Short mmCIF file of C-alpha atoms and ligand atoms in Angstrom, two decimals:
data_model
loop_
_atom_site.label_atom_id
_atom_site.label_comp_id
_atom_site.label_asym_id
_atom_site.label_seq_id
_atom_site.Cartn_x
_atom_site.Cartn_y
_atom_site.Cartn_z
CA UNK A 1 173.90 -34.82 64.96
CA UNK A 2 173.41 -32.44 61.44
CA UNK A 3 172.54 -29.32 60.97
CA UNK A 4 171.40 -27.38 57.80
CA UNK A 5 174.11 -24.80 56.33
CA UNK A 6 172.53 -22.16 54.20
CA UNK A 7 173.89 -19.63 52.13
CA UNK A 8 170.90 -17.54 51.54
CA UNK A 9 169.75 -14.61 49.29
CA UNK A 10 169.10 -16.38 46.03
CA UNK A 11 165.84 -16.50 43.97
CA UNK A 12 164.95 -19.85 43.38
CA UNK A 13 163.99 -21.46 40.02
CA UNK A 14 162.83 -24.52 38.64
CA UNK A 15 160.52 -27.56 39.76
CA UNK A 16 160.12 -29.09 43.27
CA UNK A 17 157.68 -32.64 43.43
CA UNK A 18 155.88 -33.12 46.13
CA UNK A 19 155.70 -35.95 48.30
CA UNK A 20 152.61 -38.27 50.26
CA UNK A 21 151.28 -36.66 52.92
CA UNK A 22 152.84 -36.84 56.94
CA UNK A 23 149.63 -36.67 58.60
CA UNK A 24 147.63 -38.39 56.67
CA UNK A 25 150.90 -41.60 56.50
CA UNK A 26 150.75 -40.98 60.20
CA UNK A 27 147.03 -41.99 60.30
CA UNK A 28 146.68 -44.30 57.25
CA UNK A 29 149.56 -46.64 58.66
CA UNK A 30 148.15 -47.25 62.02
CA UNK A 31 144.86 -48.02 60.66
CA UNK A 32 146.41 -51.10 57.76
CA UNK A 33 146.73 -52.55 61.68
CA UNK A 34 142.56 -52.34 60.83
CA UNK A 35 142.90 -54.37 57.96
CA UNK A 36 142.37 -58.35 58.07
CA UNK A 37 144.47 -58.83 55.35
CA UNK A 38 147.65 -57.38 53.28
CA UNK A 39 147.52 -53.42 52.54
CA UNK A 40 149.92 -52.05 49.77
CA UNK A 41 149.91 -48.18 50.20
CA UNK A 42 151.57 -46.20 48.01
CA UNK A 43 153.12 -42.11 48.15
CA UNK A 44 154.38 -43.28 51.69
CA UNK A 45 156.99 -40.20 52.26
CA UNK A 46 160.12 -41.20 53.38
CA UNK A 47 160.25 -38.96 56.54
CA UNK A 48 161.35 -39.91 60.09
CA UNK A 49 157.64 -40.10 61.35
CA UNK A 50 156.82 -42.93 58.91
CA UNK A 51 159.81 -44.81 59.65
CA UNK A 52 159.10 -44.64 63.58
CA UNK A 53 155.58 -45.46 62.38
CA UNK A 54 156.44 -49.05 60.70
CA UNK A 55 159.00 -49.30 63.39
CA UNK A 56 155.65 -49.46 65.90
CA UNK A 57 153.58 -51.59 63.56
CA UNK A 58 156.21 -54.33 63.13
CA UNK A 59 156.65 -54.11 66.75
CA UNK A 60 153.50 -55.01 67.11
CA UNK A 61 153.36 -58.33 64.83
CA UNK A 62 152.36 -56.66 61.56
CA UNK A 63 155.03 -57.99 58.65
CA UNK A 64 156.16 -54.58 57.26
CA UNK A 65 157.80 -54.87 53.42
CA UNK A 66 159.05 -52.03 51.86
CA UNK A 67 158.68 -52.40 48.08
CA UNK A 68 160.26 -49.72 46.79
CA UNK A 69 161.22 -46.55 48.65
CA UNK A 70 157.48 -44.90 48.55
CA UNK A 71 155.56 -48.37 48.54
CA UNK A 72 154.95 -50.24 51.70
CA UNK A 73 152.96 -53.78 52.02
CA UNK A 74 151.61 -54.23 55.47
CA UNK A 75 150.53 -57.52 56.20
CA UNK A 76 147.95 -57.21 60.08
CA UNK A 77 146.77 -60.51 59.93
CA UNK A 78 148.81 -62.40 62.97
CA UNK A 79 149.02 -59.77 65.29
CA UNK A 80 149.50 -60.88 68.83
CA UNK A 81 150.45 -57.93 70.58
CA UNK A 82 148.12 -54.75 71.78
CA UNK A 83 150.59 -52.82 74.15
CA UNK A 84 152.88 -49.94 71.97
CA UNK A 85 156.10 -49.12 73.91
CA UNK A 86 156.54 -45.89 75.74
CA UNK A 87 159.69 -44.86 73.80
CA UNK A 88 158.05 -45.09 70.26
CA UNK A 89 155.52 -43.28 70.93
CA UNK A 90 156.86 -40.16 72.98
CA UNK A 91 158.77 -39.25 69.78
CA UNK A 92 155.28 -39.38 67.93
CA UNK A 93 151.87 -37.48 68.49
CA UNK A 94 150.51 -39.26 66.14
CA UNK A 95 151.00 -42.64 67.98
CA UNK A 96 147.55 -42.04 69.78
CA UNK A 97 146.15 -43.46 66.32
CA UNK A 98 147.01 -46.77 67.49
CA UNK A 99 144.32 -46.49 70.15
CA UNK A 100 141.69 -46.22 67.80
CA UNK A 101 142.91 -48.47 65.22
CA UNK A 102 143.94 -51.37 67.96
CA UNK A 103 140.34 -50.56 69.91
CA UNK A 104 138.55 -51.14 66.63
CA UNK A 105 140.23 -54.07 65.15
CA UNK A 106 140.48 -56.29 68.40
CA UNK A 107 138.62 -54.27 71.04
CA UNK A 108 141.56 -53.14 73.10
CA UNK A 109 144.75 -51.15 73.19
CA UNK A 110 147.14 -50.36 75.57
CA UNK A 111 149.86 -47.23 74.42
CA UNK A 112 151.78 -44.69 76.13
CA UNK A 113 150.79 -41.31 75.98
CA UNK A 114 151.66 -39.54 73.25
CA UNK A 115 154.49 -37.09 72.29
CA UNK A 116 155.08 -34.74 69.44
CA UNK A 117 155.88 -31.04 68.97
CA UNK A 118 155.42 -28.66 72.30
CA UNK A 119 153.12 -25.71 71.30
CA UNK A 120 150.67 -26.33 74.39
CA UNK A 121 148.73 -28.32 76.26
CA UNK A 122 147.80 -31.42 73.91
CA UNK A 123 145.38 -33.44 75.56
CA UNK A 124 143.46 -35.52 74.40
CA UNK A 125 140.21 -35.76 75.77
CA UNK A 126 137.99 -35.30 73.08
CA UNK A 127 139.72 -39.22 71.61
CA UNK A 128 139.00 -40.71 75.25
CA UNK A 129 134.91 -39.25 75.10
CA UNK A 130 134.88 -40.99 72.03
CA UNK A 131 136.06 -44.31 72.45
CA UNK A 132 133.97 -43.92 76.06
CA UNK A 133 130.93 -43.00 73.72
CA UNK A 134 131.49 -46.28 71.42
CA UNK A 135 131.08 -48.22 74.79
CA UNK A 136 135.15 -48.64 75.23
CA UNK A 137 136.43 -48.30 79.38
CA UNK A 138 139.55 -46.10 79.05
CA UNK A 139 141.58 -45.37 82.19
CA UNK A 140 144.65 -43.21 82.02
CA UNK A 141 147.62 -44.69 84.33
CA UNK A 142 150.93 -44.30 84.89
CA UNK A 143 151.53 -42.79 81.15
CA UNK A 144 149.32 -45.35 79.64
CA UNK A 145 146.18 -45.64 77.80
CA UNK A 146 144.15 -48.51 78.56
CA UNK A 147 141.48 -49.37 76.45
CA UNK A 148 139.02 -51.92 76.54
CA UNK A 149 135.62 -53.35 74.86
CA UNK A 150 136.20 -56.67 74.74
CA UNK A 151 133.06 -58.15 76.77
CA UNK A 152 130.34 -56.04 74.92
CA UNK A 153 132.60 -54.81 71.77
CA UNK A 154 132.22 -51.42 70.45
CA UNK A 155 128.40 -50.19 69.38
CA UNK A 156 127.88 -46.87 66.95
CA UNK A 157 126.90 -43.74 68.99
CA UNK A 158 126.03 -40.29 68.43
CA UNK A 159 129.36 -38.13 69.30
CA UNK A 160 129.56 -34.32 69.44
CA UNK A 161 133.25 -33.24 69.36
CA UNK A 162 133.42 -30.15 71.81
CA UNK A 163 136.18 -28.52 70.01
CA UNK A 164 137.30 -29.28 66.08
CA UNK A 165 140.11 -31.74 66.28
CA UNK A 166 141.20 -33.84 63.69
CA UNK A 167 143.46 -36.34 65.90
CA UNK A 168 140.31 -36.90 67.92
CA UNK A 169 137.83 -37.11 64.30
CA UNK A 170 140.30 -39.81 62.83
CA UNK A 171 140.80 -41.60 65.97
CA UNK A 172 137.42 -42.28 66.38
CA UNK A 173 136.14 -42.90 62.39
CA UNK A 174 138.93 -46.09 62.60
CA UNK A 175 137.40 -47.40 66.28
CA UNK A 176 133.64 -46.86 64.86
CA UNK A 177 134.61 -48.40 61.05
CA UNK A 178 134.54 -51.68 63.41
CA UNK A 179 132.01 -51.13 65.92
CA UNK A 180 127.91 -52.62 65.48
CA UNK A 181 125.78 -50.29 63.84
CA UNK A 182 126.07 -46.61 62.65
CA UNK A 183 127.98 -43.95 64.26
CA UNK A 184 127.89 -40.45 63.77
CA UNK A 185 130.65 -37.44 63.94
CA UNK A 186 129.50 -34.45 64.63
CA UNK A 187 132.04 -31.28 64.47
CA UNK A 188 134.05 -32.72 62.29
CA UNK A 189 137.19 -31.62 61.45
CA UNK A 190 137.31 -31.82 57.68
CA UNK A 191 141.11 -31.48 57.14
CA UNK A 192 142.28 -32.95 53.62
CA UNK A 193 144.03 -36.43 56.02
CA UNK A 194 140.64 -36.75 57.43
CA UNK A 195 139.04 -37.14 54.15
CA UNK A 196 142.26 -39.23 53.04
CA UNK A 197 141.67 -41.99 55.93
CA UNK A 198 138.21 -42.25 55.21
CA UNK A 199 139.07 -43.04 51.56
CA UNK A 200 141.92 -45.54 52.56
CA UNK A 201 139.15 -46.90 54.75
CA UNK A 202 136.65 -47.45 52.48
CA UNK A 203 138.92 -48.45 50.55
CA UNK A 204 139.08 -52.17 52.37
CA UNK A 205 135.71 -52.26 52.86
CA UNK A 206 134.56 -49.58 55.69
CA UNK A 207 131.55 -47.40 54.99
CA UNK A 208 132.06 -43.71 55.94
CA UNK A 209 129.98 -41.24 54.25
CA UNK A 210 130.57 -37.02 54.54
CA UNK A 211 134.03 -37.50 55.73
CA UNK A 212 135.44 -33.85 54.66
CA UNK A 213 132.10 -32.10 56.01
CA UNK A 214 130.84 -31.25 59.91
CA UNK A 215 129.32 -34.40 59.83
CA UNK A 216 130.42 -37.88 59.40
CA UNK A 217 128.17 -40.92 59.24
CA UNK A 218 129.85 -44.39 59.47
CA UNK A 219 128.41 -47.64 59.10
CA UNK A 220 130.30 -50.04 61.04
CA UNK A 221 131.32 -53.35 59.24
CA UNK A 222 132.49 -56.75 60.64
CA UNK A 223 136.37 -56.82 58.64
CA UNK A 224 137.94 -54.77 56.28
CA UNK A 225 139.90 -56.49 53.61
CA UNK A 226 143.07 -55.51 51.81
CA UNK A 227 143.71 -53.81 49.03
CA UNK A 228 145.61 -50.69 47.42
CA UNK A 229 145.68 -47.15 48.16
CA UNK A 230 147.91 -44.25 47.28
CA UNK A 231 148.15 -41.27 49.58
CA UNK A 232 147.39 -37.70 49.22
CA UNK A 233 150.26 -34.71 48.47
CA UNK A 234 151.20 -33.17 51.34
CA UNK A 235 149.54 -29.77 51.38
CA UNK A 236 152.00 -28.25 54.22
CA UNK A 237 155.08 -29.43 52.35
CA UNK A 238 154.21 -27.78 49.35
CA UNK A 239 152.56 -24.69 51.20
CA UNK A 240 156.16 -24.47 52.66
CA UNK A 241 158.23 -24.18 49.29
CA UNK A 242 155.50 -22.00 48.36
CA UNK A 243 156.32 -19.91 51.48
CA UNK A 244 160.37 -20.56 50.20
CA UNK A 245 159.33 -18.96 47.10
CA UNK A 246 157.52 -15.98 48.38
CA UNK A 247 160.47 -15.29 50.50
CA UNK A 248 163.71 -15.75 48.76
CA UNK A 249 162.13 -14.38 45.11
CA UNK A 250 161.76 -16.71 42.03
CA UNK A 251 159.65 -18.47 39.64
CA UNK A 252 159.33 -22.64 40.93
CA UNK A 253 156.67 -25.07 39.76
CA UNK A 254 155.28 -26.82 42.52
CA UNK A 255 154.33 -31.07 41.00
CA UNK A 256 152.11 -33.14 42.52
CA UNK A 257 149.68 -30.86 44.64
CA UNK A 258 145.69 -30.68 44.92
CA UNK A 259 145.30 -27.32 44.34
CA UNK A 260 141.75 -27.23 45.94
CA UNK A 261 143.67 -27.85 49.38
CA UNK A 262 146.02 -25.46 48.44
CA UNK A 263 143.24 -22.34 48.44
CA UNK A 264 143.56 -21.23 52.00
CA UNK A 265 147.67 -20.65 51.82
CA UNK A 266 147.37 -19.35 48.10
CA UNK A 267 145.21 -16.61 48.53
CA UNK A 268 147.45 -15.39 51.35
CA UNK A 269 149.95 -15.45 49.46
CA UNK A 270 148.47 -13.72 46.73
CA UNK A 271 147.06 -10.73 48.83
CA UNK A 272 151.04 -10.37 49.76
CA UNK A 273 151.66 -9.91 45.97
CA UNK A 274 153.24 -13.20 44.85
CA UNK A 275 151.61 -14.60 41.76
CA UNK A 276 149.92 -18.01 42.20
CA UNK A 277 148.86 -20.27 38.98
CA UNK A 278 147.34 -23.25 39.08
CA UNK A 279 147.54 -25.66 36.27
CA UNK A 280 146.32 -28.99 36.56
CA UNK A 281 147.93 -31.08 39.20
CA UNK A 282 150.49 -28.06 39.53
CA UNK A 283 150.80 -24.85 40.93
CA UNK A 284 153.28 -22.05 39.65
CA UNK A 285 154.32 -19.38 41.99
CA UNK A 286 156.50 -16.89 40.97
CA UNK A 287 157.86 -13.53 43.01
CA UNK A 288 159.10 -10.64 41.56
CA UNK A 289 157.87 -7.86 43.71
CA UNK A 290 158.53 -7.15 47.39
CA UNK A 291 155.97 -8.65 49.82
CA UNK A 292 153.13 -6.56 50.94
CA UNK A 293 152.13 -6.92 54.52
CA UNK A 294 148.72 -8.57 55.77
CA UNK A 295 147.04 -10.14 59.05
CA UNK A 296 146.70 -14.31 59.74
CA UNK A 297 144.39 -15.91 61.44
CA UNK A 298 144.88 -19.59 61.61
CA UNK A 299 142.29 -22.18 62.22
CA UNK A 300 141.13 -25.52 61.03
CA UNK A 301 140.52 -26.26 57.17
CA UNK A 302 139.49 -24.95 55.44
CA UNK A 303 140.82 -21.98 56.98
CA UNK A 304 144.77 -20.88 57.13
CA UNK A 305 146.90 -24.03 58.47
CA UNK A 306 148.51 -23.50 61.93
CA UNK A 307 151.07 -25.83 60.75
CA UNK A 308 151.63 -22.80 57.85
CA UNK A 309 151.92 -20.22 60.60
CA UNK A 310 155.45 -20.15 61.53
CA UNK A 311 156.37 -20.26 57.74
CA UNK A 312 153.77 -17.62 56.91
CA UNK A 313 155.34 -15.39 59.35
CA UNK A 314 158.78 -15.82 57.92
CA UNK A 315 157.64 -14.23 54.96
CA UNK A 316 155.89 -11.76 56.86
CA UNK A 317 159.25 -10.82 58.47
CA UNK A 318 160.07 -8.96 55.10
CA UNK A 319 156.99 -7.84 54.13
CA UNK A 320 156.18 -3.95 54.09
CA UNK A 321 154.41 -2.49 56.56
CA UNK A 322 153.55 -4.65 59.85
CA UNK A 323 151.14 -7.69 59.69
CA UNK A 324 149.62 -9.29 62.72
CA UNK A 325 149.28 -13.01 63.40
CA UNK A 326 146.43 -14.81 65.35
CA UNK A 327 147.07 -18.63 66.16
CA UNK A 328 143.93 -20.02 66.11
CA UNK A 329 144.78 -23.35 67.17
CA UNK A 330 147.22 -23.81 69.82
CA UNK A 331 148.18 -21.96 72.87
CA UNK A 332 152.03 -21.71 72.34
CA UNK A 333 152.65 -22.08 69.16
CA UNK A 334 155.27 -18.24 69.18
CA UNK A 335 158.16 -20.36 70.77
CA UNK A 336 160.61 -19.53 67.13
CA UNK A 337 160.45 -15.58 67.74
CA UNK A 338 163.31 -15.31 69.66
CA UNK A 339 165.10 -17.46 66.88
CA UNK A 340 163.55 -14.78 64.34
CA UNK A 341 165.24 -11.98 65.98
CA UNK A 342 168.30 -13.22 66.01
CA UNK A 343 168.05 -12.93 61.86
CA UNK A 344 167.03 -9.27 62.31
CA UNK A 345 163.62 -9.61 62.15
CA UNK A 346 161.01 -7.28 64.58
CA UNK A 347 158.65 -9.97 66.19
CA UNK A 348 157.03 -9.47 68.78
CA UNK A 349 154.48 -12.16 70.34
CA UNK A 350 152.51 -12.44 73.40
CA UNK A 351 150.12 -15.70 73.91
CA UNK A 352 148.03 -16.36 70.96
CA UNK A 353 149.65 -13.07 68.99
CA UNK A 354 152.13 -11.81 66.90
CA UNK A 355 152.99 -8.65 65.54
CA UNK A 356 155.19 -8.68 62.92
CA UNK A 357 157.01 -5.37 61.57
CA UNK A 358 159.28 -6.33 58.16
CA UNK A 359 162.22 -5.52 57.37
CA UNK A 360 163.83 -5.40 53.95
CA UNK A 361 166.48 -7.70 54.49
CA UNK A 362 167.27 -10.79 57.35
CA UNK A 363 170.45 -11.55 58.11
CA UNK A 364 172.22 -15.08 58.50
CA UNK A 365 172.33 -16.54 61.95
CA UNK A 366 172.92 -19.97 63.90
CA UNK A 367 169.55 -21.21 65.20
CA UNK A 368 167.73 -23.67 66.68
CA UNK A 369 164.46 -25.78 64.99
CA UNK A 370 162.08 -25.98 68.39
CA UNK A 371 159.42 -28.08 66.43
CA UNK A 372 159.25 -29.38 62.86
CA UNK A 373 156.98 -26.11 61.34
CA UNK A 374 159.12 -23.66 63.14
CA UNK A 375 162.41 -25.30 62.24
CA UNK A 376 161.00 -25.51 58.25
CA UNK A 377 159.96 -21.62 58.58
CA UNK A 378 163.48 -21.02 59.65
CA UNK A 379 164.44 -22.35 56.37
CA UNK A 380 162.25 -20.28 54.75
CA UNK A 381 164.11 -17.55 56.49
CA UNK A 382 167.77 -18.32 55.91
CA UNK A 383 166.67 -18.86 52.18
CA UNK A 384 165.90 -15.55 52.21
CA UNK A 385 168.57 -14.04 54.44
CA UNK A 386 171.44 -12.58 53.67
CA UNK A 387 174.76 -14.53 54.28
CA UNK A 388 175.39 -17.54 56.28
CA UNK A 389 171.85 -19.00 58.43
CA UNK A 390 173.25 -22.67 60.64
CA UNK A 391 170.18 -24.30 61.88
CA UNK A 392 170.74 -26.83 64.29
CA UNK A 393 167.91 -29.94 65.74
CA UNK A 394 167.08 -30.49 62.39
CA UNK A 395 165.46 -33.89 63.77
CA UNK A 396 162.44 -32.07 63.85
CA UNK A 397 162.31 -30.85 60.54
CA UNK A 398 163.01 -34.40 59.30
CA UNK A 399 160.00 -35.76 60.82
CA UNK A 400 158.00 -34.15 58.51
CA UNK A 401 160.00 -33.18 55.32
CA UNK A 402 160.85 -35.63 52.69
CA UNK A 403 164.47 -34.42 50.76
CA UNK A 404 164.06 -31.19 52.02
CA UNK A 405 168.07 -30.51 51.04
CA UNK A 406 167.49 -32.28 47.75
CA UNK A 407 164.56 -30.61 46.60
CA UNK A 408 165.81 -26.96 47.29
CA UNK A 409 169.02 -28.29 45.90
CA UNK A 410 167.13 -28.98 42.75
CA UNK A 411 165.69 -25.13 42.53
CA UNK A 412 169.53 -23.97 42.84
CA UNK A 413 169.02 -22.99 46.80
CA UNK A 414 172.37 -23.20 47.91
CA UNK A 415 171.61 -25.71 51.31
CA UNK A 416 173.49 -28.41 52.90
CA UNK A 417 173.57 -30.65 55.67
CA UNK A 418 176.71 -31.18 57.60
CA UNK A 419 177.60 -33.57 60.39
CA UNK A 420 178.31 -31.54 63.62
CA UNK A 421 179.58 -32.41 67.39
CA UNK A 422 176.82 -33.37 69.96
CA UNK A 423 176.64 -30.42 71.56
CA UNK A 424 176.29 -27.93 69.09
CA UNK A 425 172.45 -29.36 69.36
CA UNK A 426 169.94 -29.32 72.24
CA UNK A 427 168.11 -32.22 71.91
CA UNK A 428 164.12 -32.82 73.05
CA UNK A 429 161.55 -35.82 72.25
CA UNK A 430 160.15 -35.00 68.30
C1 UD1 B 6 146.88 -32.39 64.06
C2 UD1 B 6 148.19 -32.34 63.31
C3 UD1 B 6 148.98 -31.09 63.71
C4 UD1 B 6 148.12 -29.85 63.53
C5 UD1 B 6 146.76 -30.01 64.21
C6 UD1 B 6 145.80 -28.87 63.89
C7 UD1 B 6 148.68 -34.66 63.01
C8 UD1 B 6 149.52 -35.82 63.37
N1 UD1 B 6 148.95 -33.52 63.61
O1 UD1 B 6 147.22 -32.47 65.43
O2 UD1 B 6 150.13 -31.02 62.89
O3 UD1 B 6 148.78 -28.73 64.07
O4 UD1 B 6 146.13 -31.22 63.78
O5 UD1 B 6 145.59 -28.79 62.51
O6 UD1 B 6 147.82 -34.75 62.15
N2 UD1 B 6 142.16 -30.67 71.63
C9 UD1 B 6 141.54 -30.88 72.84
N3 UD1 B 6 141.27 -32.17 73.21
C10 UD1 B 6 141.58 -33.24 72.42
C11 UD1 B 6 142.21 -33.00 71.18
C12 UD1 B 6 142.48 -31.71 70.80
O7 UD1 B 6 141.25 -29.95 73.58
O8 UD1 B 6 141.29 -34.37 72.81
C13 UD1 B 6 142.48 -29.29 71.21
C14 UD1 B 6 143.99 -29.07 71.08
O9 UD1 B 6 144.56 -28.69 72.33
C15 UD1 B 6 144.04 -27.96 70.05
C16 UD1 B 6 142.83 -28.23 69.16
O10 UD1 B 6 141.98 -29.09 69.90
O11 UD1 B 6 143.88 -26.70 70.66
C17 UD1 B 6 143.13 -28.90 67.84
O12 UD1 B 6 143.88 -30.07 68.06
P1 UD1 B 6 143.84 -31.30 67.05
O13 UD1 B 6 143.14 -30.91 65.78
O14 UD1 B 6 143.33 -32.49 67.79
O15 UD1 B 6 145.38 -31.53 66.73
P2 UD1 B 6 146.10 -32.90 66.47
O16 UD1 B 6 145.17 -33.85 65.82
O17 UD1 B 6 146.82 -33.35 67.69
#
């Protein structure tokens, strides 16, 4: 067990790189399971996700070679084995991409239900109408998924997602890149890892056209071949030092971003008075003047991120005046508050809500990450807090956050990680 130690209250200066995206890794890796041949894919972050990830596809009879510590080779060609154990993929949500991506490739899967961060009810029905749609049988028993086209295989169909989702968008672009004849998406969710998969996709040889837009139109082919493909920058990691920025004070150049997916979290950030430049593959954000309060609403892209909400609100915390903050997205996505309070901060949520009253300063505390954003926005806190912040179940912020210690290290943040006794931490499936 570790926890982060942070001595907070320090601008932060200098440059912080950032690295391959989470979800679109978590999506991309399942579906080199697509591939009928060897897949080298490159800006793999080195976060706990990907490493349960390769953990499942080697499990699975995929040869997995790491060639150097962001470049993977994953070779699908002898795989033997449909049925992903119930322990790997509890600690995953993403893990219900191996449905689509086993469906597709040899027309049937068996996993466990998926697990992932609590904020809600996460079903997912919208992947099951889908695969149902493509002419799959899919039966939910005993904590499995069982799907199955192997007499007819799958056939293109005309699907109409009933809510945006973008598990349920990329789950079923990798089962139709496979199936006879076209299929279309409709309701789309056009997040940047949707558009990402369809590239790595097309990539080896699938045809996918409007990925990124409401509506996606995919031509099913009979194989895809290998080949090479380097993943996108993580927009939340970087939206989250950007969020580290706003809130402790400084003047950091964020490397490596597209800017373009950065709009939706930069021009919040701007209304609140922080200075946001963009140049080239880079952003610049710099913070000189106190926050200035404003309202969130999050929803899919390209609106506000729910995955930026809990960090958003962090910075709210010590903005002037009182902001109010709509999740969008999921239904209990408030759990941090209480965590929030401890610092000093007046929160107050109820449901889908927040109000948020700031304060000028936060104060050092010893919490507890409840899911990977929250735990990263309470980083964003104690970075800005004053005195000593202790933040405990940091298994969920490594999931998702590649060097987090490292690169705040590097922009003189004064954070460690330290090894502490078992039950200092309350542990829960990631
Ligand atoms: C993905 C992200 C997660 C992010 C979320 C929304 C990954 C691995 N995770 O999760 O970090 O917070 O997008 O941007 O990429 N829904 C249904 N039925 C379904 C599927 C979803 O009702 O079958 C609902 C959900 O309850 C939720 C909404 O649709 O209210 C959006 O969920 P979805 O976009 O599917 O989230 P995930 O893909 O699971």
């Amino acid at each position: 067990m570790y926890k982060y130690v942070i001595h907070g209250g320090k601008p932060l200066f200098g440059e912080i790189e950032i690295s391959g995206a989470k979800n679109a890794a978590v999506g991309i890796l399942p579906a080199a399971l697509m591939v009928d041949g060897v897949c080298r894919i490159e800006n793999v972050p080195q976060i706990s996700d990907v490493t349960l990830c390769l953990e499942i596809l080697s499990g699975l009879g995929a040869e997995v070679r790491m060639i150097n510590k962001n470049t993977v080779e994953i070779d699908s060609r002898h795989i033997r084995n449909f049925s992903v154990p119930d322990d790997l993929c509890r600690r995953m949500r993403a893990s219900y991409y191996l449905i689509g991506a086993l469906l597709g490739r040899f027309g049937k899967a068996q996993v466990s239900l998926p697990g992932g961060c609590d904020f809600g009810i996460r079903p997912i029905d919208l992947h099951i109408k889908g695969f149902e749609k493509l002419g799959a049988t899919v039966s939910v028993r005993s904590g499995f998924v069982y799907a199955n086209a192997e007499e007819d295989g799958l056939t293109g169909a005309h699907i109409y997602m009933d809510q945006v989702s973008v598990g349920a968008t990329m789950n079923v672009m990798m089962a139709a890149a496979l199936s006879k004849g076209q299929t279309i998406i409709e309701t789309a969710a056009k997040e940047p890892h949707v558009v990402d998969l369809a590239n790595f996709l097309n990539t080896m040889g699938a045809h996918i056209m409007g990925a990124g837009t409401d509506v996606i139109k995919i031509r099913g082919v009979e194989r895809l071949h290998g080949g090479t493909y380097s993943i996108i920058p993580d927009q939340i990691e970087a939206g989250t030092y950007m969020a580290c920025v706003a809130a402790a004070g400084g003047n950091v150049l964020i490397r490596n971003v597209i800017p373009k997916h950065m709009d939706c979290i930069t021009s919040k950030l701007e209304e609140m008075g922080v200075e946001v430049r963009e140049d080239g593959d880079n952003i610049r954000i710099i913070r000189k003047r106190p926050l200035t309060r404003t309202n969130v609403n999050t929803m899919p892209y390209p609106g506000f991120p729910t995955d930026m909400q809990p960090q958003i609100t962090a910075c709210l915390c010590l903005a002037n005046g009182t902001s109010r903050v709509n999740e969008g997205v999921w239904d209990n996505r408030f759990r941090y508050v209480n965590e929030f309070r401890r610092m000093g901060a007046k929160i107050q949520a109820d449901g889908k809500w927040a109000v948020v009253e700031g304060v000028s300063q936060l104060t050092g505390a010893p919490l507890q990450a409840c899911d990977l954003r929250a735990g990263a926005a309470m980083v964003v806190a104690g970075l800005a807090a004053k005195g000593t912040t202790e933040i405990g179940n940091i298994h969920y912020i490594e999931r998702g956050y590649d060097d987090l210690v490292g690169k705040l290290r590097g922009v003189g943040a004064d954070i460690t990680i330290i090894a502490c006794p078992d039950e200092d931490s309350v542990t829960a499936a990631g």
